[in-house]
JSON list of C-alpha atoms in Angstrom, two decimals:
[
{"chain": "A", "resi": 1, "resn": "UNK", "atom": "CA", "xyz": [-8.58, 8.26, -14.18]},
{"chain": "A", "resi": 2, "resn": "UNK", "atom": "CA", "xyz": [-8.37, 4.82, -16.43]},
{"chain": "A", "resi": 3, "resn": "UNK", "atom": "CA", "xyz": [-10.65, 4.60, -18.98]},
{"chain": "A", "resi": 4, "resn": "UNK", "atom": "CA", "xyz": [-11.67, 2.83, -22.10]},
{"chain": "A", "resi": 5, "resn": "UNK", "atom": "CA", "xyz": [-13.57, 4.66, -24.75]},
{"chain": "A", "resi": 6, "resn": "UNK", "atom": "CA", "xyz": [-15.51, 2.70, -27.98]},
{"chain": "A", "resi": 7, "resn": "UNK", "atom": "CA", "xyz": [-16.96, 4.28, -30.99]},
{"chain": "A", "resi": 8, "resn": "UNK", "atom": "CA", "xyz": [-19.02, 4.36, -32.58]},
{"chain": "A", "resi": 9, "resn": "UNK", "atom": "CA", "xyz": [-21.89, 3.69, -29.97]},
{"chain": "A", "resi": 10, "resn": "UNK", "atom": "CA", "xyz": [-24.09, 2.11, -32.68]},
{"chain": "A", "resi": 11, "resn": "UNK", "atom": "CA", "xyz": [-24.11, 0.88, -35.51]},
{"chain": "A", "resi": 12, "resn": "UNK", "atom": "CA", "xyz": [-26.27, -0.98, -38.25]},
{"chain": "A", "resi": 13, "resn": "UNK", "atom": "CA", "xyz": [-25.25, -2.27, -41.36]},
{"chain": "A", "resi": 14, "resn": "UNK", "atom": "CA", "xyz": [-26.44, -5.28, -44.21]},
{"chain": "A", "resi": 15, "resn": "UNK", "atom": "CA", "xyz": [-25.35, -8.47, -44.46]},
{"chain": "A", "resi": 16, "resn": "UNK", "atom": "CA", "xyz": [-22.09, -8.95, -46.42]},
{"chain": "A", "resi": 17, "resn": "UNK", "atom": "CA", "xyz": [-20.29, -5.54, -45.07]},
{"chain": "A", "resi": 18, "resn": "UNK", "atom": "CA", "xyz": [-16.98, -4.97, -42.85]},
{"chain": "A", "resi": 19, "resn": "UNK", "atom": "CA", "xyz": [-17.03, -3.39, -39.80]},
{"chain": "A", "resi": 20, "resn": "UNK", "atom": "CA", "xyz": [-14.30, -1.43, -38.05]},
{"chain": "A", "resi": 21, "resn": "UNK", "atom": "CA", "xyz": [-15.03, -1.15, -34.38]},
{"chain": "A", "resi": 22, "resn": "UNK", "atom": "CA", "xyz": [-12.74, 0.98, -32.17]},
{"chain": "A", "resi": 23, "resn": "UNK", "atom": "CA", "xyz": [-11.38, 1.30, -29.25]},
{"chain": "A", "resi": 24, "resn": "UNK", "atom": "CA", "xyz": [-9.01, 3.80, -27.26]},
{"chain": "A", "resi": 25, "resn": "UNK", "atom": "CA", "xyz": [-7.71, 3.37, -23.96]},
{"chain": "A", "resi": 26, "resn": "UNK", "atom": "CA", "xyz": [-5.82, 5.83, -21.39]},
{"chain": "A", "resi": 27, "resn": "UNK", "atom": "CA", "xyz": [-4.22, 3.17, -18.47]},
{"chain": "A", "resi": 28, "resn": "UNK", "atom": "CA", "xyz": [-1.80, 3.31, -16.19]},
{"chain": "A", "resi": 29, "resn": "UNK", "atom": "CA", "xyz": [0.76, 0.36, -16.56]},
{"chain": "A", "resi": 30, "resn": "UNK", "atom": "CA", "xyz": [-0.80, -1.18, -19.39]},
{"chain": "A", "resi": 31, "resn": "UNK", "atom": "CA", "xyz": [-0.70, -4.67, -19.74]},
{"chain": "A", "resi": 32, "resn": "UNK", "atom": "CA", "xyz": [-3.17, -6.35, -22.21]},
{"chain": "A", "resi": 33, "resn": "UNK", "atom": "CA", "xyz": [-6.51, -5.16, -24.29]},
{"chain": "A", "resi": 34, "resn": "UNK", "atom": "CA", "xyz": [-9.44, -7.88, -24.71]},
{"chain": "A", "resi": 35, "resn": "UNK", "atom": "CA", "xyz": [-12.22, -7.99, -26.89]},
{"chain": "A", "resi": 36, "resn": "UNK", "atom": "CA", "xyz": [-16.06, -9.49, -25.95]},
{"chain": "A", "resi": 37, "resn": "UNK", "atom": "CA", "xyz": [-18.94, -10.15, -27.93]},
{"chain": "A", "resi": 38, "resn": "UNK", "atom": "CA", "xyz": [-22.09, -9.59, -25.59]},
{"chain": "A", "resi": 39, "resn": "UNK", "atom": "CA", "xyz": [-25.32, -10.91, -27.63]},
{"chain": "A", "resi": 40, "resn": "UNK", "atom": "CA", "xyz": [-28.13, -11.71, -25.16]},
{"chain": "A", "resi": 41, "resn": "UNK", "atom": "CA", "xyz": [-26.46, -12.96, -22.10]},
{"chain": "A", "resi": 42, "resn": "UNK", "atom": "CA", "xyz": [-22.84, -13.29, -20.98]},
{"chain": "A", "resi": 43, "resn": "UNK", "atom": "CA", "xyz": [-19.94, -11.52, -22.78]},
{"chain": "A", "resi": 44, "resn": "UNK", "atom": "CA", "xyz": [-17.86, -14.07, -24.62]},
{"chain": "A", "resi": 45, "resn": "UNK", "atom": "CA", "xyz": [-13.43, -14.06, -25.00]},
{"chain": "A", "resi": 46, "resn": "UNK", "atom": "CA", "xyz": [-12.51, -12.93, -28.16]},
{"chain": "A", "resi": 47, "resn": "UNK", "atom": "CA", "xyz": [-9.60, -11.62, -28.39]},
{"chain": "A", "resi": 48, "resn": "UNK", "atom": "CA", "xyz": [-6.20, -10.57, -25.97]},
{"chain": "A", "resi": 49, "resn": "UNK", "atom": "CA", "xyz": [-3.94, -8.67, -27.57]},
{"chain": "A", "resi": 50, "resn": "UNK", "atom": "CA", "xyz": [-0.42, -7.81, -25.53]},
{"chain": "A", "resi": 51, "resn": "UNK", "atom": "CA", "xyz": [1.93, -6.50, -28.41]},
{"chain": "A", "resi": 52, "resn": "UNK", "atom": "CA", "xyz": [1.70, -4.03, -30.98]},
{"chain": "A", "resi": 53, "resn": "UNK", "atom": "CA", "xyz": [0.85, -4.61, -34.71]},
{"chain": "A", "resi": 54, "resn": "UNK", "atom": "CA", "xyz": [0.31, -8.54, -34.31]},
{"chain": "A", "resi": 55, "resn": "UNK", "atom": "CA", "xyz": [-3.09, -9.26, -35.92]},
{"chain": "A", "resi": 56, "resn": "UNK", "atom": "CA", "xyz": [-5.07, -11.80, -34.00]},
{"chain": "A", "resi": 57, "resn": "UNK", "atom": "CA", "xyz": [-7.28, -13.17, -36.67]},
{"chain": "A", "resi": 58, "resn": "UNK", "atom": "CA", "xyz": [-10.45, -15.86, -36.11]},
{"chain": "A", "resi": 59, "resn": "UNK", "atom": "CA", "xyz": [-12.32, -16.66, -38.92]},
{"chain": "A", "resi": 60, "resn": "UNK", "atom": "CA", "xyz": [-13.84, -13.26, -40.07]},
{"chain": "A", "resi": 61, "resn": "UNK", "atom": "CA", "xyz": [-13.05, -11.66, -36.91]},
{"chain": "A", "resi": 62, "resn": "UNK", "atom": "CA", "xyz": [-9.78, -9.68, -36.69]},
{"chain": "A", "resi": 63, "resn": "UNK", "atom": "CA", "xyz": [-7.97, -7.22, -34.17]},
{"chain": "A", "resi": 64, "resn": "UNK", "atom": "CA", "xyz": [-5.09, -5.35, -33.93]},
{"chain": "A", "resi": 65, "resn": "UNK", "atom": "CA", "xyz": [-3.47, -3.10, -30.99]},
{"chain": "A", "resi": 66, "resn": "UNK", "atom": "CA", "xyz": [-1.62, 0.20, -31.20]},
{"chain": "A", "resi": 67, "resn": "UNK", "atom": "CA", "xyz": [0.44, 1.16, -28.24]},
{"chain": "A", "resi": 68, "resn": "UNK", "atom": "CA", "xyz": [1.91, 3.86, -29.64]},
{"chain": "A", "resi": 69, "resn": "UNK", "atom": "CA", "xyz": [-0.97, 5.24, -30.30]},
{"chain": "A", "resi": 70, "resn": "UNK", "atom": "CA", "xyz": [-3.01, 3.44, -27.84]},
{"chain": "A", "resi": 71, "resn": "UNK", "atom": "CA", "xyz": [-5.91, 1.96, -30.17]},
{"chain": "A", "resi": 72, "resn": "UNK", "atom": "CA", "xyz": [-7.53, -1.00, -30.82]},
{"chain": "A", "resi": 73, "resn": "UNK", "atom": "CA", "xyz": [-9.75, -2.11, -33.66]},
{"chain": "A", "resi": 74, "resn": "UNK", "atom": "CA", "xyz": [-12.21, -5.01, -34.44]},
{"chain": "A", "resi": 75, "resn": "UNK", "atom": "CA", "xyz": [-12.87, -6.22, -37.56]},
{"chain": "A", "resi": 76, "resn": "UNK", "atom": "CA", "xyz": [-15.83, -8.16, -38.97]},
{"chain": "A", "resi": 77, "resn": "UNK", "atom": "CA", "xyz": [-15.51, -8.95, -42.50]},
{"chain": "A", "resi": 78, "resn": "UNK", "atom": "CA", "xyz": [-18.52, -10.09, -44.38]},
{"chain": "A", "resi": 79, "resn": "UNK", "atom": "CA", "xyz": [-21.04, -9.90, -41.39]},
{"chain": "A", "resi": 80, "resn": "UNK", "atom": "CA", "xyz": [-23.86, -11.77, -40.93]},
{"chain": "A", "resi": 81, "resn": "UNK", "atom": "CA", "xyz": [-27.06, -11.67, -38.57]},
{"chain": "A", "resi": 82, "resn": "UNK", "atom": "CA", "xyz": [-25.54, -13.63, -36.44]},
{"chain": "A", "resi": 83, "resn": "UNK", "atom": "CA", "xyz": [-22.95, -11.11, -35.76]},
{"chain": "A", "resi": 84, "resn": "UNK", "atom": "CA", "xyz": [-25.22, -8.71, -34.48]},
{"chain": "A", "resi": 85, "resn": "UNK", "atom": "CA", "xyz": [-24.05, -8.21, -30.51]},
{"chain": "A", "resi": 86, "resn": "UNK", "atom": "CA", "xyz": [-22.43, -5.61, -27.95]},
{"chain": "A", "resi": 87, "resn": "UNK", "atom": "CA", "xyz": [-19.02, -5.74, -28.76]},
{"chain": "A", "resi": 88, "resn": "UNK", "atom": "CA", "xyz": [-16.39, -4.72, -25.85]},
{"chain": "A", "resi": 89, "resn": "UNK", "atom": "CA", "xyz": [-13.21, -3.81, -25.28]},
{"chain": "A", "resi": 90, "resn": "UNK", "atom": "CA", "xyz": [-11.29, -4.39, -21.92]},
{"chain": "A", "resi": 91, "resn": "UNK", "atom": "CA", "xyz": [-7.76, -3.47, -20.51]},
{"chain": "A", "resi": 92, "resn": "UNK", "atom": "CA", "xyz": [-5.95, -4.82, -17.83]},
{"chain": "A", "resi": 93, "resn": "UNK", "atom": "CA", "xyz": [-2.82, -3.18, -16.04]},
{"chain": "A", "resi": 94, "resn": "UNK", "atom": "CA", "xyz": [0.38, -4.59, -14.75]},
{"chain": "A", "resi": 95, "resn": "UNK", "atom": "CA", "xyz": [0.04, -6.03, -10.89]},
{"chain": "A", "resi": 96, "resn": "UNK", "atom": "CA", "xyz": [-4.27, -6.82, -11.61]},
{"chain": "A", "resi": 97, "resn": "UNK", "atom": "CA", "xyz": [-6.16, -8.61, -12.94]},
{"chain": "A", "resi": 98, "resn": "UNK", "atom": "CA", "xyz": [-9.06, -6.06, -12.66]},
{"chain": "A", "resi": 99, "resn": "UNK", "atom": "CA", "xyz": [-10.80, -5.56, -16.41]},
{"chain": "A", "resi": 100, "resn": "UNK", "atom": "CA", "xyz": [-11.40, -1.55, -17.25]},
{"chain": "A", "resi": 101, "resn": "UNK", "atom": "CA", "xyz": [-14.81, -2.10, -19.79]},
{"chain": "A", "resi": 102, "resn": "UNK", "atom": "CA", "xyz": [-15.38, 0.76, -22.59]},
{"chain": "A", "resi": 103, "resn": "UNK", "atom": "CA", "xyz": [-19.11, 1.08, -22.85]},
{"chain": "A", "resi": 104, "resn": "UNK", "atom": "CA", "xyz": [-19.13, -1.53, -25.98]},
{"chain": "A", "resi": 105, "resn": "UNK", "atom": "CA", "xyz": [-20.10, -0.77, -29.53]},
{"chain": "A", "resi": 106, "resn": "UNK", "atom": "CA", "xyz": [-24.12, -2.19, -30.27]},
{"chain": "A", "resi": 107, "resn": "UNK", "atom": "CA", "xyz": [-23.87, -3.91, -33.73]},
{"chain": "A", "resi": 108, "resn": "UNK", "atom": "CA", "xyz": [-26.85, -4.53, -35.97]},
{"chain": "A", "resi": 109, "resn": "UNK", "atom": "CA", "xyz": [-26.57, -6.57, -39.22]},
{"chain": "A", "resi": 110, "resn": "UNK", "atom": "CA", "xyz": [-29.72, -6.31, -40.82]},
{"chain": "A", "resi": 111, "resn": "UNK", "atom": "CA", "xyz": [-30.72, -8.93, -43.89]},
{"chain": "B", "resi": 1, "resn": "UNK", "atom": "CA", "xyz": [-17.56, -28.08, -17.50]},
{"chain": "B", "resi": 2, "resn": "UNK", "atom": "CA", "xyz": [-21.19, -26.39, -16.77]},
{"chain": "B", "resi": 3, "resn": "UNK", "atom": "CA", "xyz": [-19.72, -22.49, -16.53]},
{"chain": "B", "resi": 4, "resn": "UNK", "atom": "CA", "xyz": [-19.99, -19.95, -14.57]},
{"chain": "B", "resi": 5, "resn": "UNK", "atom": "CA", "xyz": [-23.53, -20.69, -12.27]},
{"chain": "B", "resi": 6, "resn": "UNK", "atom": "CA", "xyz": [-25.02, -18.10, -10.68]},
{"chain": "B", "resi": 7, "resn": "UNK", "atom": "CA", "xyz": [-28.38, -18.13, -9.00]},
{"chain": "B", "resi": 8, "resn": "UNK", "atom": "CA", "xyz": [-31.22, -16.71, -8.83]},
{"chain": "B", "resi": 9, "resn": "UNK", "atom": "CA", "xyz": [-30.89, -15.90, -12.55]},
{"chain": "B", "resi": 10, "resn": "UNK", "atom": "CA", "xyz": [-33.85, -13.18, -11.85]},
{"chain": "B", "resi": 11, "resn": "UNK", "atom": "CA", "xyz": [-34.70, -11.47, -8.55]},
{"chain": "B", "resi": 12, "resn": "UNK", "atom": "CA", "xyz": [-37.56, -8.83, -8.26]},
{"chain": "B", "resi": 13, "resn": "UNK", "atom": "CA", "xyz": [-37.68, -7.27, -4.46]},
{"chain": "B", "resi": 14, "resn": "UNK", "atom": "CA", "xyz": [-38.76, -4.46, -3.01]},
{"chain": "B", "resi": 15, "resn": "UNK", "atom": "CA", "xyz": [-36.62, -1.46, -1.97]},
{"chain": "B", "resi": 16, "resn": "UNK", "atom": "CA", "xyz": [-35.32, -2.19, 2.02]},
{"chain": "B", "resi": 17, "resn": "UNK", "atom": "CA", "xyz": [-35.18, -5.62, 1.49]},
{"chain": "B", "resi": 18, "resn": "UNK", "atom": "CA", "xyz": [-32.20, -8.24, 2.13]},
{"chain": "B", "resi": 19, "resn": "UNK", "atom": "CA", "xyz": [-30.80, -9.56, -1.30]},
{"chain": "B", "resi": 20, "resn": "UNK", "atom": "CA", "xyz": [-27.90, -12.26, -1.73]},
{"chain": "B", "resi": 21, "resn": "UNK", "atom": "CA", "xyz": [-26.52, -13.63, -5.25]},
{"chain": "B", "resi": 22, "resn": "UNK", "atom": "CA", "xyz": [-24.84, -16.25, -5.52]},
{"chain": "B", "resi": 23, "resn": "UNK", "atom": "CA", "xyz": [-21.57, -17.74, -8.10]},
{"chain": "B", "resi": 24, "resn": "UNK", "atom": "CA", "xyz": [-20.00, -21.02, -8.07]},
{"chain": "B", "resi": 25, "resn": "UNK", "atom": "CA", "xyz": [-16.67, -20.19, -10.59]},
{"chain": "B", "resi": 26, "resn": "UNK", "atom": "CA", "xyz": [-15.58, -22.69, -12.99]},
{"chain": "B", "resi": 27, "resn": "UNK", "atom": "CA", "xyz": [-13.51, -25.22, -11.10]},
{"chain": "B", "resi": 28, "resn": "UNK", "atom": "CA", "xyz": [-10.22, -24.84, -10.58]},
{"chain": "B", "resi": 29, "resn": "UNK", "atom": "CA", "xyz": [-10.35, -21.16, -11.54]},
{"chain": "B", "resi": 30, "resn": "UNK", "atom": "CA", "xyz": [-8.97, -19.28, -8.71]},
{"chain": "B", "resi": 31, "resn": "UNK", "atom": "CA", "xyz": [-9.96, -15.93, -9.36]},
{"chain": "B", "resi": 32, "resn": "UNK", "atom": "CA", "xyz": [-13.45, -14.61, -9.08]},
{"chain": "B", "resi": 33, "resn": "UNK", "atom": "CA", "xyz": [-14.88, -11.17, -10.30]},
{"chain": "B", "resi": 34, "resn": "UNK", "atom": "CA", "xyz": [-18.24, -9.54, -9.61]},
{"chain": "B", "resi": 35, "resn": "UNK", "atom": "CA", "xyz": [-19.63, -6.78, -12.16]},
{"chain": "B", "resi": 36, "resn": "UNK", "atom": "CA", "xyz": [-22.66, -4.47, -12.12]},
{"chain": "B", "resi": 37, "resn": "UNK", "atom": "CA", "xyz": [-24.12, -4.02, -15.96]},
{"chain": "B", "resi": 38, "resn": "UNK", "atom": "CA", "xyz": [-26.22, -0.67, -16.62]},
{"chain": "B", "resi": 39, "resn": "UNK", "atom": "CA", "xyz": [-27.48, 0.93, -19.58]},
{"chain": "B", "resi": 40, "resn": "UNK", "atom": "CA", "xyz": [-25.86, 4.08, -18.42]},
{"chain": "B", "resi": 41, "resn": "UNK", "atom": "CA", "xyz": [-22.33, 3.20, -16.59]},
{"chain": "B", "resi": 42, "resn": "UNK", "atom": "CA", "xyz": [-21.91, 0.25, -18.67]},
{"chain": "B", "resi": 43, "resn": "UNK", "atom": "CA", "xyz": [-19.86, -2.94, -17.26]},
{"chain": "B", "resi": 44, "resn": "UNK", "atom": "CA", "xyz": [-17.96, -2.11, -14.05]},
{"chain": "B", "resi": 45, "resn": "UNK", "atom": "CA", "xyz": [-15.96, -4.24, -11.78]},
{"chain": "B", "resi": 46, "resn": "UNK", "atom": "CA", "xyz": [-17.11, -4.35, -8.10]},
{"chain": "B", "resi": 47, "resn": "UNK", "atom": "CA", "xyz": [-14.91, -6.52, -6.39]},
{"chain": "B", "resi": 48, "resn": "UNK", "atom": "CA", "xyz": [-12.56, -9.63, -7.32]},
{"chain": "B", "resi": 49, "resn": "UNK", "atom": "CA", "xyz": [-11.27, -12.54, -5.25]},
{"chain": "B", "resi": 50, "resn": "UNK", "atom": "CA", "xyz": [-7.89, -14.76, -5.79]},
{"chain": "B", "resi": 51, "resn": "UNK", "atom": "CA", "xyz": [-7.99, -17.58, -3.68]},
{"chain": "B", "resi": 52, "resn": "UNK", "atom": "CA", "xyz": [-10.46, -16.80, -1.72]},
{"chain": "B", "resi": 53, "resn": "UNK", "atom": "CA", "xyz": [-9.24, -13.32, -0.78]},
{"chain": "B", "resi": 54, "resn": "UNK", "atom": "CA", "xyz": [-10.32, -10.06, -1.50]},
{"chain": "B", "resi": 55, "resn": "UNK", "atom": "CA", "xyz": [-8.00, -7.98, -3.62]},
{"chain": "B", "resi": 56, "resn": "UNK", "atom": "CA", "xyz": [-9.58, -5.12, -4.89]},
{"chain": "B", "resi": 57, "resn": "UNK", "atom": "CA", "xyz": [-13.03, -4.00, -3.50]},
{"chain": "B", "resi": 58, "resn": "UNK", "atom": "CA", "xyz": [-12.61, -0.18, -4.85]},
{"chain": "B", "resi": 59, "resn": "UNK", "atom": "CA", "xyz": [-15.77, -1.15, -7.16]},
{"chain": "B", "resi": 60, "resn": "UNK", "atom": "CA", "xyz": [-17.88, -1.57, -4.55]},
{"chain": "B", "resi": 61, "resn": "UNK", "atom": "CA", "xyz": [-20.56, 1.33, -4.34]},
{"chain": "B", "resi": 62, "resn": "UNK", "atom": "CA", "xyz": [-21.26, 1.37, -0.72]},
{"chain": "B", "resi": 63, "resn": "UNK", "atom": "CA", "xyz": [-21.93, -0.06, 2.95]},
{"chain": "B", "resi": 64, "resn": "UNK", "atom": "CA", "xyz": [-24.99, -1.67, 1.43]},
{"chain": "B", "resi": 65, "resn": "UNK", "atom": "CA", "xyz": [-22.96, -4.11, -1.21]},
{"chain": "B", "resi": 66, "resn": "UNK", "atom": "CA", "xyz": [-20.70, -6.73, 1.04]},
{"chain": "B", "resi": 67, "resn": "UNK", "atom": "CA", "xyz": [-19.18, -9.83, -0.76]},
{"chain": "B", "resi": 68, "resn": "UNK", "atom": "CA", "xyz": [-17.10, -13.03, 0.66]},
{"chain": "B", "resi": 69, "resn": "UNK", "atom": "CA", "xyz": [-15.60, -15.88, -0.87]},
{"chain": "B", "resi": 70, "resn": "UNK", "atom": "CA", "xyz": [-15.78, -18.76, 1.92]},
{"chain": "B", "resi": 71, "resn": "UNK", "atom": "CA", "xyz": [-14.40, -21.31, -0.12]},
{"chain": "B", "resi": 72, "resn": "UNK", "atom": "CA", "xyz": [-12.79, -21.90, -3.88]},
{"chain": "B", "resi": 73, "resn": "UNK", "atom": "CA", "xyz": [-15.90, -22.85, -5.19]},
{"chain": "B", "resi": 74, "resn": "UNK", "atom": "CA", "xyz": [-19.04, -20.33, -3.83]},
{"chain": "B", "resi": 75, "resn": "UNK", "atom": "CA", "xyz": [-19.05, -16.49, -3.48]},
{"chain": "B", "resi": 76, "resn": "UNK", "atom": "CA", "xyz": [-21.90, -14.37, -2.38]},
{"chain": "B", "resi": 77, "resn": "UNK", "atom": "CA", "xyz": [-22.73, -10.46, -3.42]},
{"chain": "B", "resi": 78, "resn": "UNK", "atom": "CA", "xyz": [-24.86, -9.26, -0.97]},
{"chain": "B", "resi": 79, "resn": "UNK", "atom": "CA", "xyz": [-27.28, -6.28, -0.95]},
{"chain": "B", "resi": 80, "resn": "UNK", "atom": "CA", "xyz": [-28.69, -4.74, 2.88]},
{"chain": "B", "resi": 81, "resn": "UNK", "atom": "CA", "xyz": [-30.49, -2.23, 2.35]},
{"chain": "B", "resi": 82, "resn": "UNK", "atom": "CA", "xyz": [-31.53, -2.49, -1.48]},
{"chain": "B", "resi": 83, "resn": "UNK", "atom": "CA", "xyz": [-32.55, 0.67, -3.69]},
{"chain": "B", "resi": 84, "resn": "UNK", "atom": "CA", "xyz": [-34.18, 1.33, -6.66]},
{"chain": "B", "resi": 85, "resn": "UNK", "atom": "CA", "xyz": [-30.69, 2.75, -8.38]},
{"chain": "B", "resi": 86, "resn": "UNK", "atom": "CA", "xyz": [-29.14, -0.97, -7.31]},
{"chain": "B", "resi": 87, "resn": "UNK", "atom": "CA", "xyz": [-31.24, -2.71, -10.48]},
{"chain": "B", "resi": 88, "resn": "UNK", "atom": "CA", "xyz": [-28.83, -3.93, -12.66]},
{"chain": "B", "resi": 89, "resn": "UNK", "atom": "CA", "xyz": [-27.71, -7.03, -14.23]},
{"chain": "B", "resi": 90, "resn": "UNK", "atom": "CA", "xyz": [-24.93, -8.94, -11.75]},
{"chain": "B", "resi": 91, "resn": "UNK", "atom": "CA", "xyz": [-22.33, -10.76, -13.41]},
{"chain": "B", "resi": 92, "resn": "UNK", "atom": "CA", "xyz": [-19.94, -12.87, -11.66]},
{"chain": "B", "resi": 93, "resn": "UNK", "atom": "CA", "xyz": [-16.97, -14.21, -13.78]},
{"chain": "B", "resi": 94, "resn": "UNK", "atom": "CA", "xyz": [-13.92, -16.56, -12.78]},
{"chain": "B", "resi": 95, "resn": "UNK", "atom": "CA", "xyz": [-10.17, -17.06, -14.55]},
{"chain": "B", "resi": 96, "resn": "UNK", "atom": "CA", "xyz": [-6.80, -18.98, -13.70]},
{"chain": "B", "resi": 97, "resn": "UNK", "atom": "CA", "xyz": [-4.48, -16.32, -12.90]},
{"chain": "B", "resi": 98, "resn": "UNK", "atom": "CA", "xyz": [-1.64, -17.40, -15.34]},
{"chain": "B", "resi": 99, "resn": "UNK", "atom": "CA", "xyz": [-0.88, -17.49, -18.27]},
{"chain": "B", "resi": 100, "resn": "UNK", "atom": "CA", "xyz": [-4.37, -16.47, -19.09]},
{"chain": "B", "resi": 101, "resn": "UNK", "atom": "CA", "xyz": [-6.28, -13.67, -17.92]},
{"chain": "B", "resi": 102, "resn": "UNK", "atom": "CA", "xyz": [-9.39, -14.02, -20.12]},
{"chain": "B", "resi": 103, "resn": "UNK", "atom": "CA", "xyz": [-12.95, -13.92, -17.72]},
{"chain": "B", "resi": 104, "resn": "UNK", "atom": "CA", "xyz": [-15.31, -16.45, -18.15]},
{"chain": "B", "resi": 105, "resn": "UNK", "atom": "CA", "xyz": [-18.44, -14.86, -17.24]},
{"chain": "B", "resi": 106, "resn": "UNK", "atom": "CA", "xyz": [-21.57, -16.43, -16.04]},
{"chain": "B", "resi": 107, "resn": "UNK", "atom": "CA", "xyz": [-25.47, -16.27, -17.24]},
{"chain": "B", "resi": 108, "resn": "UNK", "atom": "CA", "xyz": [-25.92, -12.80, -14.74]},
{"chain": "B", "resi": 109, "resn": "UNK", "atom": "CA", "xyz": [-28.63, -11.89, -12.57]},
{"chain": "B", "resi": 110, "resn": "UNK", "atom": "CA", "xyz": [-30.94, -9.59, -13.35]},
{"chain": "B", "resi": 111, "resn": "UNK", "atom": "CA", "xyz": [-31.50, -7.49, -9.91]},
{"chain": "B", "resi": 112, "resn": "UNK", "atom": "CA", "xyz": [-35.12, -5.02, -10.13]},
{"chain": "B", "resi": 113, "resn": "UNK", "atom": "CA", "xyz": [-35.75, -3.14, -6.85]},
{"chain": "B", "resi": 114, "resn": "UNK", "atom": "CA", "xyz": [-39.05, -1.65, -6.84]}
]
């Protein structure tokens, strides 16, 4: 069966720290990993990340994808409040558009 | 562009009854998704649409969840009988097929069935 795992589940941390989020993924006919930022409502694009070791970079937000080794990480450098969100990860296979979600990662950036 | 709509935004109802969302995708998108949000199963797909047409319904819980796409620009997710275990927030999301296959998801609807 696809699936998408994240970890950790949680996490809280203070202003001004990086975060690593993670995320590991066991498709069929892999095609492309996204990232989404979830805060109150709708999950928002990120990231889509196709080949292996390109970093996709956007402002303090970075990713990178491992299909060797079939991992993904988020970074958040110097987080802020504002930050604070569900963070997931999607894949989509070759021939679908269907998205596979992980279970996201809940991010707290305390003052 | 306004987004992703979907209405009723909220919709409290009592177990047995009759419940329809509703999306209008972004125009010109020609893809449209429907997903079920839960504390415990997380964001799952139900069903998606490209033009108009069902592709992949394997999402779709049971008899009681029906969808349809009559036109490019209104779907419907509908609910007959609803249950207690269908309360949920409803997202519907649309995309253009190519080159792009990043979801723009609307505002959800948050589904209680008492």
């Amino acid at each position: 069966e696809d699936k998408v795992v994240q970890s950790p589940l949680s996490l809280v941390v203070h202003e001004g720290d990086t975060v690593t989020l993670n995320c590991s993924y066991e498709v069929t006919n892999f095609r492309s990993l996204l990232w989404y930022k979830q805060e109150k409502k709708a999950p928002t694009f990120l990231f889509m990340l196709t080949s292996s070791g390109i970093e996709k970079k956007s402002g303090r937000l970075s990713s990178i994808l491992d299909k060797k080794e079939l991992f993904s990480i988020l970074n958040i450098t110097a987080t802020q409040t504002g930050d604070s969100a569900i963070y997931l990860c999607a894949v989509t296979q070759g021939g679908s558009e269907k998205l596979v979600f992980g279970k996201g990662t809940k991010l707290t950036v305390n003052p | 562009d306004a987004g992703v709509i979907q209405s009723p935004r909220h919709e409290v109802t009592e177990m047995g009854q009759e419940v329809t969302l509703r999306c209008k995708p972004i125009s010109g998108h020609n893809s449209l998704f429907w997903y079920r949000q839960t504390m415990m199963r997380g964001l799952e797909l139900l069903i998606y649409f490209n033009n108009n047409v069902p592709i992949d319904d394997s999402g779709m819980p049971e008899d009681r969840f029906s969808a349809k796409m009559p036109n490019a620009s209104f779907s419907t997710l509908k609910i007959q009988p609803s249950e207690p275990r269908d309360s949920a927030v409803y997202f519907c999301a649309s995309s253009l097929v190519s080159p792009l296959y990043e979801q723009y998801f609307g505002p959800g609807t948050r589904l209680t069935v008492t």
